[in-house]
């Protein structure tokens, strides 16, 4: 069989630990035998980030802006323990943070649903997609430990030098303080990404903040969404028979639990971080969640929503058998290949992505799966496979489905 040809390369961002091992298995077993894979390769593994003073992360984001589509492996965000473990020159920043700050935009996360792995919430019949704002708030905050009595103020010094101040707190004892920010431009592009994605996928859009308490900060998010909706999207939504719905975050949480799914839930940065893990666990597993960063300029970066699965990697290093779920990483590749196919008018490539996703789902529905899924499946014929054998099983299904 001839391999499917590619015209434009994908930006390939390699990563760390168990997901780096899986990355190679996926390429070797599931992609390279079928596609004449063209990538521009960036090694975002922690050792190379350290060796390049993290320049490689910046280069990979620039390449994404050049080519439009990237696929990223999970990477370690260094903490003090990692600085020691990898003998790092510095506690390098989160690569996702760096890339998101450069591309801007919104992260969309949706569960991958398979028969036999049912959501714990019985009434969820359709996937719920989380749209997470990828800029600012607590992720770009400045913090202080307040050692004892004294005042903390927010001071705005305008370009012309005039000042505005608000009191944060008049401390009578030690405590903590935090200043965070966001930008109208970033909130606007968040809103536009969400409205566009809702139209693309023909799903309702929900958005929620805590505007009753945060009367300036969160209220600005609410106002910008409403203004952009009214001016740019209202008619399109009505024509597509979908709805934009704003409510308070606590009300949204309650309604999500009672809903049947099938909508996009736009969340501020922190809410999206927390709620996407809640949703993915409730839908089955963190490893059954797709994740794509959509920038307002039309750049796409596909990844898995989970981390580098460190615990499994240490078992792997000791030569012990691992059963790490590669599904989210496979779907990062298929998402990127499908998008590349769309942009290049390469229908064969997009069709291959569909076939690989189907083969992955069929394999699980036939009872072959990794340990995390075996624990939660309702299938009675389920068999736990190790990481490599599961990927080989997907290849067999893919070839048998031809
Ligand atoms: P993690 O890699 O998501 O894993 C946490 C636990 O979830 C695992 O120990 C495992 O549970 C389960 N799990 C996650 N993915 C799985 C998979 N594919 N198959 C089977 N089980 C899976 O989170 P972490 O261990 O807290 O973080 C490890 C590293 O990942 C950290 O250095 C962190 O900085 C990084 N991280 C990167 C990203 C990213 O690049 N997008 C995101 C989050 C974290 P059991 O151990 O119970 O089997
Ligand atoms: Mg998180």
Coordinates of C-alpha atoms and ligand atoms in Angstrom, one line a residue:
X1 CA 0.0 0.0 0.0
X2 CA 1.3 3.5 -0.9
X3 CA 1.9 5.8 2.0
X4 CA -0.2 8.9 2.3
X5 CA 1.8 11.9 1.2
X6 CA 2.1 15.2 3.1
X7 CA 2.9 18.6 1.6
X8 CA 3.4 20.8 4.7
X9 CA 5.2 19.5 7.8
X10 CA 3.6 19.3 11.2
X11 CA 5.5 21.0 14.0
X12 CA 6.5 18.1 16.3
X13 CA 7.2 18.9 19.9
X14 CA 8.7 15.9 21.7
X15 CA 8.4 15.7 25.5
X16 CA 9.3 13.8 28.7
X17 CA 9.1 10.5 30.6
X18 CA 6.5 7.9 29.8
X19 CA 4.8 10.1 27.2
X20 CA 8.1 10.4 25.4
X21 CA 8.3 6.6 25.2
X22 CA 4.7 6.3 24.0
X23 CA 5.3 9.1 21.5
X24 CA 7.9 7.0 19.7
X25 CA 5.7 3.8 19.8
X26 CA 2.8 5.7 18.2
X27 CA 4.9 7.1 15.4
X28 CA 6.6 3.8 14.7
X29 CA 3.5 1.6 14.8
X30 CA 0.6 3.8 13.9
X31 CA 1.8 6.6 11.7
X32 CA 5.0 6.1 9.8
X33 CA 3.9 2.7 8.3
X34 CA 0.9 4.6 6.7
X35 CA 1.9 8.2 6.2
X36 CA 5.0 9.6 4.6
X37 CA 5.3 11.7 7.8
X38 CA 6.8 15.2 7.4
X39 CA 7.5 17.0 10.6
X40 CA 9.8 19.8 11.8
X41 CA 11.1 18.3 15.0
X42 CA 11.6 20.2 18.3
X43 CA 12.9 18.3 21.3
X44 CA 11.1 19.8 24.3
X45 CA 12.4 17.1 26.6
X46 CA 13.7 18.7 29.8
X47 CA 17.3 17.9 29.1
X48 CA 17.2 19.8 25.8
X49 CA 15.2 22.7 27.2
X50 CA 18.0 23.0 29.8
X51 CA 20.8 22.7 27.2
X52 CA 19.2 25.4 25.0
X53 CA 18.2 27.7 27.9
X54 CA 14.6 27.0 26.9
X55 CA 15.2 28.5 23.4
X56 CA 13.8 25.3 21.8
X57 CA 10.4 26.0 23.3
X58 CA 10.3 29.5 21.8
X59 CA 11.5 28.2 18.5
X60 CA 8.8 25.5 18.5
X61 CA 6.1 28.2 19.1
X62 CA 7.5 30.3 16.3
X63 CA 7.5 27.3 14.0
X64 CA 3.8 26.8 14.9
X65 CA 3.1 30.3 13.8
X66 CA 4.9 29.5 10.5
X67 CA 3.2 26.2 9.7
X68 CA -0.1 26.6 11.5
X69 CA -0.3 23.1 13.1
X70 CA 1.7 21.5 15.9
X71 CA 1.5 18.3 17.9
X72 CA 2.9 18.3 21.4
X73 CA 4.0 15.5 23.8
X74 CA 3.5 16.1 27.5
X75 CA 6.4 17.8 29.2
X76 CA 7.7 18.2 32.7
X77 CA 7.1 21.6 34.3
X78 CA 10.1 21.9 36.6
X79 CA 9.7 22.3 40.3
X80 CA 12.4 22.2 43.0
X81 CA 12.6 18.4 42.9
X82 CA 13.1 18.4 39.1
X83 CA 15.8 21.0 39.3
X84 CA 17.8 18.6 41.4
X85 CA 16.8 15.5 39.4
X86 CA 17.9 17.0 36.1
X87 CA 20.6 19.2 37.5
X88 CA 18.9 22.2 35.8
X89 CA 20.5 25.6 35.3
X90 CA 17.2 27.2 36.2
X91 CA 13.6 26.3 37.1
X92 CA 12.5 26.7 33.5
X93 CA 8.9 27.8 33.0
X94 CA 6.1 25.5 31.9
X95 CA 6.5 25.0 28.1
X96 CA 2.7 25.1 27.8
X97 CA 2.7 28.4 29.5
X98 CA 5.4 29.8 27.2
X99 CA 3.7 28.4 24.1
X100 CA 0.2 29.6 25.1
X101 CA 1.6 33.1 25.9
X102 CA 3.1 33.3 22.4
X103 CA 0.1 31.8 20.5
X104 CA -2.6 33.3 22.7
X105 CA -6.0 31.7 22.3
X106 CA -8.1 29.1 23.9
X107 CA -7.6 25.4 24.9
X108 CA -10.6 23.1 24.0
X109 CA -10.8 19.8 25.9
X110 CA -13.3 17.1 25.1
X111 CA -13.7 13.6 26.4
X112 CA -13.2 10.7 24.0
X113 CA -16.3 8.5 24.6
X114 CA -16.3 4.7 24.0
X115 CA -19.0 2.2 24.6
X116 CA -18.4 0.2 27.8
X117 CA -16.8 3.2 29.6
X118 CA -19.7 5.2 30.8
X119 CA -19.6 8.6 32.5
X120 CA -20.2 8.4 36.3
X121 CA -22.8 11.1 35.7
X122 CA -25.6 8.9 34.3
X123 CA -27.4 11.8 32.5
X124 CA -24.3 12.8 30.5
X125 CA -25.2 11.4 27.1
X126 CA -22.9 13.6 25.0
X127 CA -19.4 15.0 25.5
X128 CA -18.9 18.3 27.3
X129 CA -16.1 20.4 25.8
X130 CA -14.3 22.7 28.1
X131 CA -12.9 25.9 26.5
X132 CA -10.2 27.1 28.8
X133 CA -8.9 30.7 28.5
X134 CA -5.1 30.2 28.2
X135 CA -3.9 33.6 29.3
X136 CA -3.4 35.4 32.6
X137 CA -5.2 35.4 36.0
X138 CA -3.6 33.4 38.7
X139 CA -1.1 31.9 36.1
X140 CA 0.5 35.3 35.6
X141 CA 0.0 36.6 39.1
X142 CA 2.5 38.4 41.4
X143 CA 2.4 37.2 44.9
X144 CA 3.7 38.4 48.2
X145 CA 4.0 37.0 51.7
X146 CA 3.1 39.8 54.1
X147 CA 5.3 39.5 57.1
X148 CA 3.3 41.6 59.5
X149 CA 1.1 44.7 60.0
X150 CA 1.0 47.2 57.2
X151 CA -1.0 48.2 54.1
X152 CA -1.1 46.5 50.7
X153 CA -2.4 48.6 47.8
X154 CA -2.8 48.2 44.0
X155 CA -1.2 51.1 42.3
X156 CA -1.8 51.9 38.6
X157 CA 0.6 54.4 37.1
X158 CA -0.7 55.7 33.8
X159 CA 1.6 56.4 30.9
X160 CA 1.2 60.2 31.7
X161 CA 2.3 59.6 35.3
X162 CA -1.0 60.0 37.1
X163 CA -1.8 57.4 39.7
X164 CA -4.8 55.4 40.9
X165 CA -4.8 53.4 44.1
X166 CA -7.1 50.9 45.7
X167 CA -6.5 49.3 49.1
X168 CA -6.2 45.6 49.1
X169 CA -6.0 45.2 52.8
X170 CA -4.8 46.9 55.9
X171 CA -3.0 44.1 57.6
X172 CA -3.0 43.8 61.4
X173 CA -1.1 40.5 61.2
X174 CA 1.0 38.4 58.8
X175 CA -0.7 37.1 55.7
X176 CA -0.6 36.8 51.9
X177 CA -1.5 39.0 48.9
X178 CA -1.7 38.5 45.2
X179 CA -2.1 40.7 42.1
X180 CA -3.4 39.3 38.9
X181 CA -4.3 40.7 35.5
X182 CA -5.9 40.1 32.2
X183 CA -6.2 42.1 29.0
X184 CA -9.3 43.1 27.0
X185 CA -7.5 41.9 23.8
X186 CA -7.0 38.4 25.2
X187 CA -10.5 38.2 26.7
X188 CA -11.9 39.3 23.3
X189 CA -9.9 36.6 21.4
X190 CA -11.0 34.1 24.0
X191 CA -14.6 35.0 23.3
X192 CA -14.2 34.9 19.5
X193 CA -12.4 31.5 19.7
X194 CA -15.3 30.1 21.7
X195 CA -18.1 31.6 19.5
X196 CA -16.3 30.3 16.4
X197 CA -15.7 26.9 17.8
X198 CA -19.4 26.7 18.8
X199 CA -20.4 27.5 15.3
X200 CA -17.9 25.1 13.8
X201 CA -19.1 22.2 16.0
X202 CA -22.8 23.3 16.1
X203 CA -22.9 23.2 19.9
X204 CA -24.4 25.6 22.5
X205 CA -21.8 27.8 24.3
X206 CA -22.0 28.3 28.1
X207 CA -19.9 30.8 29.9
X208 CA -19.7 31.5 33.6
X209 CA -17.7 33.7 36.0
X210 CA -18.2 35.1 39.5
X211 CA -19.3 38.6 38.4
X212 CA -21.5 39.2 41.4
X213 CA -18.5 39.1 43.7
X214 CA -15.8 40.3 41.2
X215 CA -17.6 43.3 40.0
X216 CA -14.8 44.7 37.9
X217 CA -12.5 41.8 37.0
X218 CA -15.0 39.0 36.2
X219 CA -17.7 41.5 35.1
X220 CA -15.3 42.6 32.4
X221 CA -15.2 39.0 31.0
X222 CA -19.0 38.9 31.1
X223 CA -19.4 42.3 29.3
X224 CA -16.8 41.6 26.6
X225 CA -18.4 38.2 25.8
X226 CA -21.9 39.8 25.6
X227 CA -20.8 42.7 23.4
X228 CA -18.9 40.5 21.0
X229 CA -21.9 38.1 20.9
X230 CA -24.4 40.8 20.2
X231 CA -22.3 42.5 17.6
X232 CA -20.7 39.6 15.7
X233 CA -22.3 36.3 16.4
X234 CA -26.0 36.6 17.5
X235 CA -27.4 36.2 14.0
X236 CA -25.1 33.4 13.1
X237 CA -26.0 31.5 16.3
X238 CA -29.7 32.0 15.6
X239 CA -29.2 30.7 12.0
X240 CA -27.3 27.7 13.3
X241 CA -30.0 27.2 16.0
X242 CA -27.5 27.2 18.8
X243 CA -27.5 29.3 22.0
X244 CA -25.1 31.4 24.0
X245 CA -25.9 31.2 27.7
X246 CA -24.2 33.1 30.5
X247 CA -24.6 32.3 34.2
X248 CA -22.7 32.4 37.5
X249 CA -19.9 29.8 37.9
X250 CA -21.6 28.0 40.8
X251 CA -24.9 27.9 38.9
X252 CA -23.1 26.6 35.9
X253 CA -21.5 23.7 37.9
X254 CA -24.9 22.7 39.2
X255 CA -26.5 22.8 35.7
X256 CA -23.6 20.9 34.2
X257 CA -24.2 18.0 36.6
X258 CA -27.9 17.9 35.6
X259 CA -27.4 18.3 31.9
X260 CA -27.1 15.7 29.2
X261 CA -24.0 17.2 27.7
X262 CA -23.4 18.2 24.1
X263 CA -22.2 21.8 24.7
X264 CA -19.1 23.9 25.1
X265 CA -18.4 25.3 28.5
X266 CA -16.1 28.3 28.4
X267 CA -14.1 28.8 31.6
X268 CA -11.6 31.3 32.9
X269 CA -8.1 30.0 33.1
X270 CA -8.2 28.5 36.6
X271 CA -11.8 27.2 36.4
X272 CA -10.8 25.5 33.1
X273 CA -7.8 23.9 34.7
X274 CA -9.9 22.5 37.6
X275 CA -13.1 21.6 35.7
X276 CA -11.3 19.8 32.8
X277 CA -9.8 17.3 35.3
X278 CA -13.1 16.9 37.0
X279 CA -14.9 16.3 33.7
X280 CA -12.3 14.0 32.3
X281 CA -12.3 11.8 35.4
X282 CA -16.1 11.8 35.4
X283 CA -16.1 10.8 31.8
X284 CA -13.7 8.0 32.5
X285 CA -10.0 8.9 32.6
X286 CA -7.6 11.7 32.2
X287 CA -6.1 9.7 29.4
X288 CA -9.4 9.9 27.4
X289 CA -9.4 13.6 26.9
X290 CA -8.4 15.5 23.8
X291 CA -6.9 19.0 24.1
X292 CA -6.2 21.6 21.4
X293 CA -5.1 25.2 21.6
X294 CA -6.8 27.3 19.0
X295 CA -5.2 30.7 18.5
X296 CA -7.2 33.7 17.3
X297 CA -4.9 33.8 14.2
X298 CA -5.8 30.3 13.3
X299 CA -2.8 28.3 14.7
X300 CA -3.6 24.9 16.2
X301 CA -1.6 23.0 18.8
X302 CA -2.8 19.5 19.7
X303 CA -1.7 17.7 22.9
X304 CA -2.9 15.2 25.5
X305 CA -4.6 16.7 28.6
X306 CA -2.6 14.6 31.0
X307 CA 1.1 14.9 32.2
X308 CA 4.1 12.8 31.6
X309 CA 2.9 9.9 33.8
X310 CA 6.0 10.0 36.0
X311 CA 5.0 7.0 38.2
X312 CA 4.7 4.7 35.2
X313 CA 8.0 6.0 33.8
X314 CA 9.9 5.0 36.9
X315 CA 8.4 1.5 36.7
X316 CA 9.4 1.4 33.0
X317 CA 13.0 2.4 33.9
X318 CA 13.2 -0.5 36.4
X319 CA 12.2 -2.8 33.6
X320 CA 8.7 -3.4 35.0
X321 CA 5.7 -3.7 32.8
X322 CA 3.6 -0.6 32.3
X323 CA 0.1 -0.2 31.1
X324 CA -0.1 3.5 30.2
X325 CA -3.0 4.7 28.1
X326 CA -1.8 6.3 24.8
X327 CA -5.3 7.3 23.6
X328 CA -5.0 11.0 24.3
X329 CA -1.6 11.2 22.7
X330 CA -2.9 9.2 19.6
X331 CA -5.8 11.7 19.3
X332 CA -3.3 14.6 19.6
X333 CA -1.6 13.1 16.4
X334 CA -4.9 12.5 14.7
X335 CA -6.2 16.0 15.5
X336 CA -3.0 17.5 14.0
X337 CA -3.0 15.3 10.9
X338 CA -6.7 15.9 10.3
X339 CA -6.2 19.7 10.6
X340 CA -3.1 19.6 8.3
X341 CA -5.2 17.6 5.8
X342 CA -8.0 20.3 6.0
X343 CA -5.6 23.2 5.5
X344 CA -3.7 21.5 2.7
X345 CA -6.8 20.1 0.9
X346 CA -5.3 16.6 1.6
X347 CA -8.5 14.5 2.1
X348 CA -6.5 11.3 2.3
X349 CA -4.6 12.6 5.3
X350 CA -7.8 13.7 7.1
X351 CA -9.4 10.3 6.3
X352 CA -6.4 8.5 7.8
X353 CA -6.9 10.5 11.0
X354 CA -10.5 9.4 11.1
X355 CA -9.5 5.7 10.5
X356 CA -6.9 5.8 13.3
X357 CA -9.3 7.2 15.8
X358 CA -11.9 4.6 14.8
X359 CA -9.4 1.8 15.1
X360 CA -8.4 3.1 18.6
X361 CA -12.1 3.2 19.8
X362 CA -12.9 -0.2 18.1
X363 CA -9.9 -1.8 19.9
X364 CA -11.2 -0.7 23.3
X365 CA -14.8 -1.6 22.5
X366 CA -13.6 -5.1 21.5
X367 CA -12.2 -5.5 25.0
X368 CA -8.5 -4.7 24.5
X369 CA -7.4 -1.8 26.8
X370 CA -4.9 -0.4 29.2
X371 CA -5.2 -0.9 33.0
X372 CA -6.8 2.5 33.8
X373 CA -9.7 1.6 31.5
X374 CA -10.0 -2.1 32.6
X375 CA -10.6 -0.7 36.1
X376 CA -13.7 1.3 35.1
X377 CA -15.1 -0.6 32.1
X378 CA -18.5 -2.3 32.1
X379 CA -17.4 -4.7 29.4
X380 CA -17.2 -8.3 30.7
X381 CA -14.6 -9.5 28.1
X382 CA -12.1 -6.7 28.9
X383 CA -8.4 -7.7 28.8
X384 CA -5.6 -5.5 30.2
X385 CA -2.7 -5.0 27.8
X386 CA 0.6 -3.4 28.4
X387 CA 1.4 -0.1 26.7
X388 CA 3.2 -1.6 23.7
X389 CA 0.8 -4.5 23.1
X390 CA -2.2 -2.1 23.3
X391 CA -0.6 0.0 20.5
X392 CA 0.1 -3.1 18.5
X393 CA -3.6 -4.1 19.0
X394 CA -4.7 -0.8 17.6
X395 CA -2.5 -1.4 14.5
X396 CA -4.1 -4.8 14.0
X397 CA -7.5 -3.2 14.2
X398 CA -6.4 -0.4 11.8
X399 CA -5.2 -3.0 9.2
X400 CA -8.2 -5.2 9.7
X401 CA -10.6 -2.3 9.2
X402 CA -9.1 -1.4 5.8
Ligands
LIG1 P1 0.1 12.9 35.2 O1 1.3 12.6 34.4 O2 -1.1 13.4 34.5 O3 -0.3 11.6 36.0 C1 -1.0 11.5 37.2 C2 -1.6 10.1 37.4 O4 -2.8 10.0 36.5 C3 -0.7 9.0 36.9 O5 0.2 8.6 37.9 C4 -1.7 7.9 36.6 O6 -2.3 7.3 37.7 C5 -2.8 8.7 35.9 N1 -2.6 8.9 34.5 C6 -2.3 10.1 33.8 N2 -2.2 9.9 32.5 C7 -2.3 8.5 32.3 C8 -2.2 7.7 31.2 N3 -2.0 8.2 30.0 N4 -2.4 6.3 31.4 C9 -2.7 5.8 32.6 N5 -2.7 6.6 33.7 C10 -2.6 7.9 33.6 O7 0.4 14.0 36.3 P2 1.6 14.1 37.3 O8 2.2 12.7 37.6 O9 1.1 14.9 38.4 O10 2.7 14.9 36.6 C11 3.9 14.3 35.9 C12 4.6 15.4 35.2 O11 3.7 15.9 34.1 C13 4.9 16.7 36.0 O12 6.3 16.9 35.9 C14 4.1 17.8 35.4 O13 4.8 19.0 35.4 C15 3.8 17.3 34.0 N6 2.5 17.8 33.4 C16 2.6 18.1 32.1 C17 1.4 18.5 31.4 C18 1.5 18.8 30.0 O14 2.6 18.8 29.4 N7 0.4 19.1 29.3 C19 0.2 18.5 32.1 C20 0.2 18.1 33.4 C21 1.3 17.7 34.1 P3 -1.7 6.0 38.4 O15 -0.3 6.4 38.9 O16 -2.7 5.8 39.5 O17 -1.7 4.9 37.4
LIG2 MG1 -4.3 20.9 35.5

